[in-house]
PDB file of C-alpha atoms in Angstrom:
ATOM      1  CA  MET A 463      -1.489   1.412   3.244  1.00  0.00           C
ATOM      2  CA  VAL A 464       0.061   3.636   0.938  1.00  0.00           C
ATOM      3  CA  VAL A 465       1.061   7.312   2.444  1.00  0.00           C
ATOM      4  CA  LYS A 466      -0.274   9.798   0.063  1.00  0.00           C
ATOM      5  CA  GLU A 467       0.812  13.571   0.260  1.00  0.00           C
ATOM      6  CA  ASN A 468      -0.232  16.906  -1.538  1.00  0.00           C
ATOM      7  CA  VAL A 469       2.049  19.032  -2.507  1.00  0.00           C
ATOM      8  CA  GLU A 470       2.649  22.307  -4.712  1.00  0.00           C
ATOM      9  CA  GLY A 471       5.827  23.515  -6.312  1.00  0.00           C
ATOM     10  CA  LEU A 472       9.786  22.020  -6.454  1.00  0.00           C
ATOM     11  CA  ASP A 473      10.815  23.032  -2.728  1.00  0.00           C
ATOM     12  CA  ALA A 474       7.674  21.192  -1.226  1.00  0.00           C
ATOM     13  CA  VAL A 475       8.290  18.152  -3.621  1.00  0.00           C
ATOM     14  CA  LEU A 476      11.746  17.723  -2.722  1.00  0.00           C
ATOM     15  CA  ALA A 477      10.995  18.344   0.931  1.00  0.00           C
ATOM     16  CA  LYS A 478       8.483  15.421   0.696  1.00  0.00           C
ATOM     17  CA  ILE A 479      11.098  13.195  -1.144  1.00  0.00           C
ATOM     18  CA  GLU A 480      13.835  13.793   1.527  1.00  0.00           C
ATOM     19  CA  GLU A 481      11.021  13.147   4.181  1.00  0.00           C
ATOM     20  CA  HIS A 482      10.446   9.610   2.621  1.00  0.00           C
ATOM     21  CA  LYS A 483      14.162   9.124   1.334  1.00  0.00           C
ATOM     22  CA  GLY A 484      15.135   5.638   2.079  1.00  0.00           C
ATOM     23  CA  LYS A 485      11.469   4.412   0.437  1.00  0.00           C
ATOM     24  CA  SER A 486      11.711   1.888  -2.356  1.00  0.00           C
ATOM     25  CA  HIS A 487       8.185   2.418  -3.880  1.00  0.00           C
ATOM     26  CA  LEU A 488       8.058   6.525  -4.113  1.00  0.00           C
ATOM     27  CA  TYR A 489       5.736   7.148  -6.748  1.00  0.00           C
ATOM     28  CA  LEU A 490       5.712  11.141  -7.776  1.00  0.00           C
ATOM     29  CA  TYR A 491       2.387  12.118  -9.965  1.00  0.00           C
ATOM     30  CA  PHE A 492       2.711  15.555 -11.624  1.00  0.00           C
ATOM     31  CA  SER A 493      -0.299  17.376 -12.500  1.00  0.00           C
ATOM     32  CA  GLY A 494      -2.063  20.841 -13.542  1.00  0.00           C
ATOM     33  CA  GLY A 495      -3.005  23.120 -10.893  1.00  0.00           C
ATOM     34  CA  LYS A 496      -6.585  23.358  -9.738  1.00  0.00           C
ATOM     35  CA  ASP A 497      -8.824  26.343  -9.448  1.00  0.00           C
ATOM     36  CA  GLU A 498     -10.952  27.172  -6.314  1.00  0.00           C
ATOM     37  CA  THR A 499     -13.793  24.809  -7.238  1.00  0.00           C
ATOM     38  CA  GLY A 500     -10.965  21.632  -7.586  1.00  0.00           C
ATOM     39  CA  GLN A 501     -11.084  21.860 -11.102  1.00  0.00           C
ATOM     40  CA  SER A 502      -7.752  21.340 -13.065  1.00  0.00           C
ATOM     41  CA  TRP A 503      -6.965  23.726 -16.299  1.00  0.00           C
ATOM     42  CA  CYS A 504      -5.066  20.682 -17.316  1.00  0.00           C
ATOM     43  CA  PRO A 505      -8.046  18.617 -19.550  1.00  0.00           C
ATOM     44  CA  ASP A 506      -5.370  15.329 -19.644  1.00  0.00           C
ATOM     45  CA  CYS A 507      -4.727  15.461 -15.916  1.00  0.00           C
ATOM     46  CA  VAL A 508      -8.885  15.546 -15.072  1.00  0.00           C
ATOM     47  CA  LYS A 509      -9.314  12.572 -17.622  1.00  0.00           C
ATOM     48  CA  ALA A 510      -6.107  10.629 -15.874  1.00  0.00           C
ATOM     49  CA  GLU A 511      -6.711  11.227 -12.289  1.00  0.00           C
ATOM     50  CA  PRO A 512      -9.643   8.752 -11.754  1.00  0.00           C
ATOM     51  CA  PHE A 513      -7.391   6.168 -13.473  1.00  0.00           C
ATOM     52  CA  VAL A 514      -4.423   6.822 -11.377  1.00  0.00           C
ATOM     53  CA  MET A 515      -6.452   6.925  -7.594  1.00  0.00           C
ATOM     54  CA  LYS A 516      -8.456   4.208  -9.058  1.00  0.00           C
ATOM     55  CA  ASN A 517      -4.799   1.912  -9.356  1.00  0.00           C
ATOM     56  CA  LEU A 518      -3.291   3.312  -6.326  1.00  0.00           C
ATOM     57  CA  SER A 519      -4.931   0.524  -4.367  1.00  0.00           C
ATOM     58  CA  LYS A 520      -2.261  -1.825  -6.195  1.00  0.00           C
ATOM     59  CA  ALA A 521       0.859  -0.574  -5.130  1.00  0.00           C
ATOM     60  CA  PRO A 522       2.727  -1.953  -2.391  1.00  0.00           C
ATOM     61  CA  GLU A 523       1.735  -1.573   1.299  1.00  0.00           C
ATOM     62  CA  ASP A 524       5.013   0.577   1.961  1.00  0.00           C
ATOM     63  CA  ALA A 525       4.769   2.946  -1.058  1.00  0.00           C
ATOM     64  CA  VAL A 526       4.414   6.711  -0.764  1.00  0.00           C
ATOM     65  CA  PHE A 527       2.688   8.729  -3.147  1.00  0.00           C
ATOM     66  CA  ILE A 528       3.169  12.266  -3.569  1.00  0.00           C
ATOM     67  CA  TYR A 529       0.421  14.250  -5.749  1.00  0.00           C
ATOM     68  CA  CYS A 530       2.459  17.571  -6.982  1.00  0.00           C
ATOM     69  CA  ASN A 531       0.817  20.334  -8.460  1.00  0.00           C
ATOM     70  CA  VAL A 532       2.919  21.977 -11.322  1.00  0.00           C
ATOM     71  CA  GLY A 533       1.380  25.320 -11.131  1.00  0.00           C
ATOM     72  CA  ASP A 534      -1.221  27.219 -13.433  1.00  0.00           C
ATOM     73  CA  ARG A 535      -1.550  26.635 -17.025  1.00  0.00           C
ATOM     74  CA  ALA A 536       1.177  29.871 -17.533  1.00  0.00           C
ATOM     75  CA  THR A 537       3.450  28.399 -15.075  1.00  0.00           C
ATOM     76  CA  TRP A 538       3.930  25.375 -16.706  1.00  0.00           C
ATOM     77  CA  LYS A 539       4.051  26.402 -20.190  1.00  0.00           C
ATOM     78  CA  ASP A 540       7.129  28.720 -19.617  1.00  0.00           C
ATOM     79  CA  PRO A 541      10.062  26.388 -21.202  1.00  0.00           C
ATOM     80  CA  ALA A 542      12.050  27.545 -18.232  1.00  0.00           C
ATOM     81  CA  ASN A 543       9.453  26.060 -15.619  1.00  0.00           C
ATOM     82  CA  VAL A 544      11.419  23.929 -12.841  1.00  0.00           C
ATOM     83  CA  PHE A 545       9.698  20.748 -13.672  1.00  0.00           C
ATOM     84  CA  ARG A 546      11.089  20.825 -17.272  1.00  0.00           C
ATOM     85  CA  THR A 547      14.784  21.618 -16.337  1.00  0.00           C
ATOM     86  CA  ASP A 548      15.609  19.959 -13.105  1.00  0.00           C
ATOM     87  CA  SER A 549      17.348  16.693 -13.878  1.00  0.00           C
ATOM     88  CA  ARG A 550      15.551  15.072 -11.203  1.00  0.00           C
ATOM     89  CA  PHE A 551      12.630  15.385 -13.219  1.00  0.00           C
ATOM     90  CA  LEU A 552      12.716  16.841 -16.727  1.00  0.00           C
ATOM     91  CA  LEU A 553       9.008  16.377 -17.200  1.00  0.00           C
ATOM     92  CA  LYS A 554       7.692  16.922 -21.395  1.00  0.00           C
ATOM     93  CA  GLY A 555       3.848  16.822 -20.127  1.00  0.00           C
ATOM     94  CA  VAL A 556       1.214  16.434 -17.009  1.00  0.00           C
ATOM     95  CA  PRO A 557      -0.005  14.646 -16.215  1.00  0.00           C
ATOM     96  CA  THR A 558       3.200  12.410 -15.370  1.00  0.00           C
ATOM     97  CA  LEU A 559       3.475   9.448 -12.984  1.00  0.00           C
ATOM     98  CA  MET A 560       7.086   8.768 -12.131  1.00  0.00           C
ATOM     99  CA  ARG A 561       8.842   5.984  -9.709  1.00  0.00           C
ATOM    100  CA  PHE A 562      11.378   8.559  -8.091  1.00  0.00           C
ATOM    101  CA  ASN A 563      15.006   7.366  -8.717  1.00  0.00           C
ATOM    102  CA  THR A 564      14.102   5.084 -11.587  1.00  0.00           C
ATOM    103  CA  SER A 565      13.442   5.748 -15.193  1.00  0.00           C
ATOM    104  CA  GLN A 566       9.540   3.945 -14.790  1.00  0.00           C
ATOM    105  CA  LYS A 567       7.247   6.646 -16.064  1.00  0.00           C
ATOM    106  CA  LEU A 568       3.954   7.021 -17.462  1.00  0.00           C
ATOM    107  CA  VAL A 569       2.769  10.432 -19.370  1.00  0.00           C
ATOM    108  CA  GLU A 570      -0.309  12.232 -20.453  1.00  0.00           C
ATOM    109  CA  GLY A 571      -2.425   9.474 -22.561  1.00  0.00           C
ATOM    110  CA  GLU A 572      -0.645   6.802 -21.183  1.00  0.00           C
ATOM    111  CA  LEU A 573      -1.987   7.280 -17.752  1.00  0.00           C
ATOM    112  CA  MET A 574      -5.541   6.932 -19.184  1.00  0.00           C
ATOM    113  CA  LYS A 575      -5.117   3.241 -20.126  1.00  0.00           C
ATOM    114  CA  ASP A 576      -6.217   1.440 -16.670  1.00  0.00           C
ATOM    115  CA  ASP A 577      -4.130  -1.667 -17.619  1.00  0.00           C
ATOM    116  CA  LEU A 578      -1.046   0.434 -17.808  1.00  0.00           C
ATOM    117  CA  VAL A 579      -1.458   2.161 -14.779  1.00  0.00           C
ATOM    118  CA  GLN A 580      -2.235  -0.980 -13.106  1.00  0.00           C
ATOM    119  CA  MET A 581       0.596  -2.614 -14.175  1.00  0.00           C
ATOM    120  CA  PHE A 582       2.813   0.758 -13.278  1.00  0.00           C
ATOM    121  CA  PHE A 583       1.804   0.245  -9.559  1.00  0.00           C
ATOM    122  CA  GLU A 584       1.780  -3.358  -9.253  1.00  0.00           C
ATOM    123  CA  GLU A 585       5.744  -3.624 -11.124  1.00  0.00           C
ATOM    124  CA  ASP A 586       8.293  -4.246  -8.520  1.00  0.00           C
TER     125      ASP A 586
END
């Protein structure tokens, strides 16, 4: 069964990556922060999340899925945002789904294509 983790910020995501070090299927999903009602400020994140969550069932049994909140809109839009500048991530937009330590990545509108998201989780 896929292990699901929810974190906010760079330190928290790095701690979870370290905790699951050695896993061959480590997926990171970066999304805009959510308000007290659970609604993200990021419209693309709101649209993409159902596709990602539905297709997560296609991931290998031993996979780890880390859902990372990149912060509020102002934090994300800052060009110096750590998720934009850290060489392990170099995010250009949210939402972004990536397989850690690989070049595999889906960004923004790609995550609203059911077949692409399904293939992403099924690829080895």
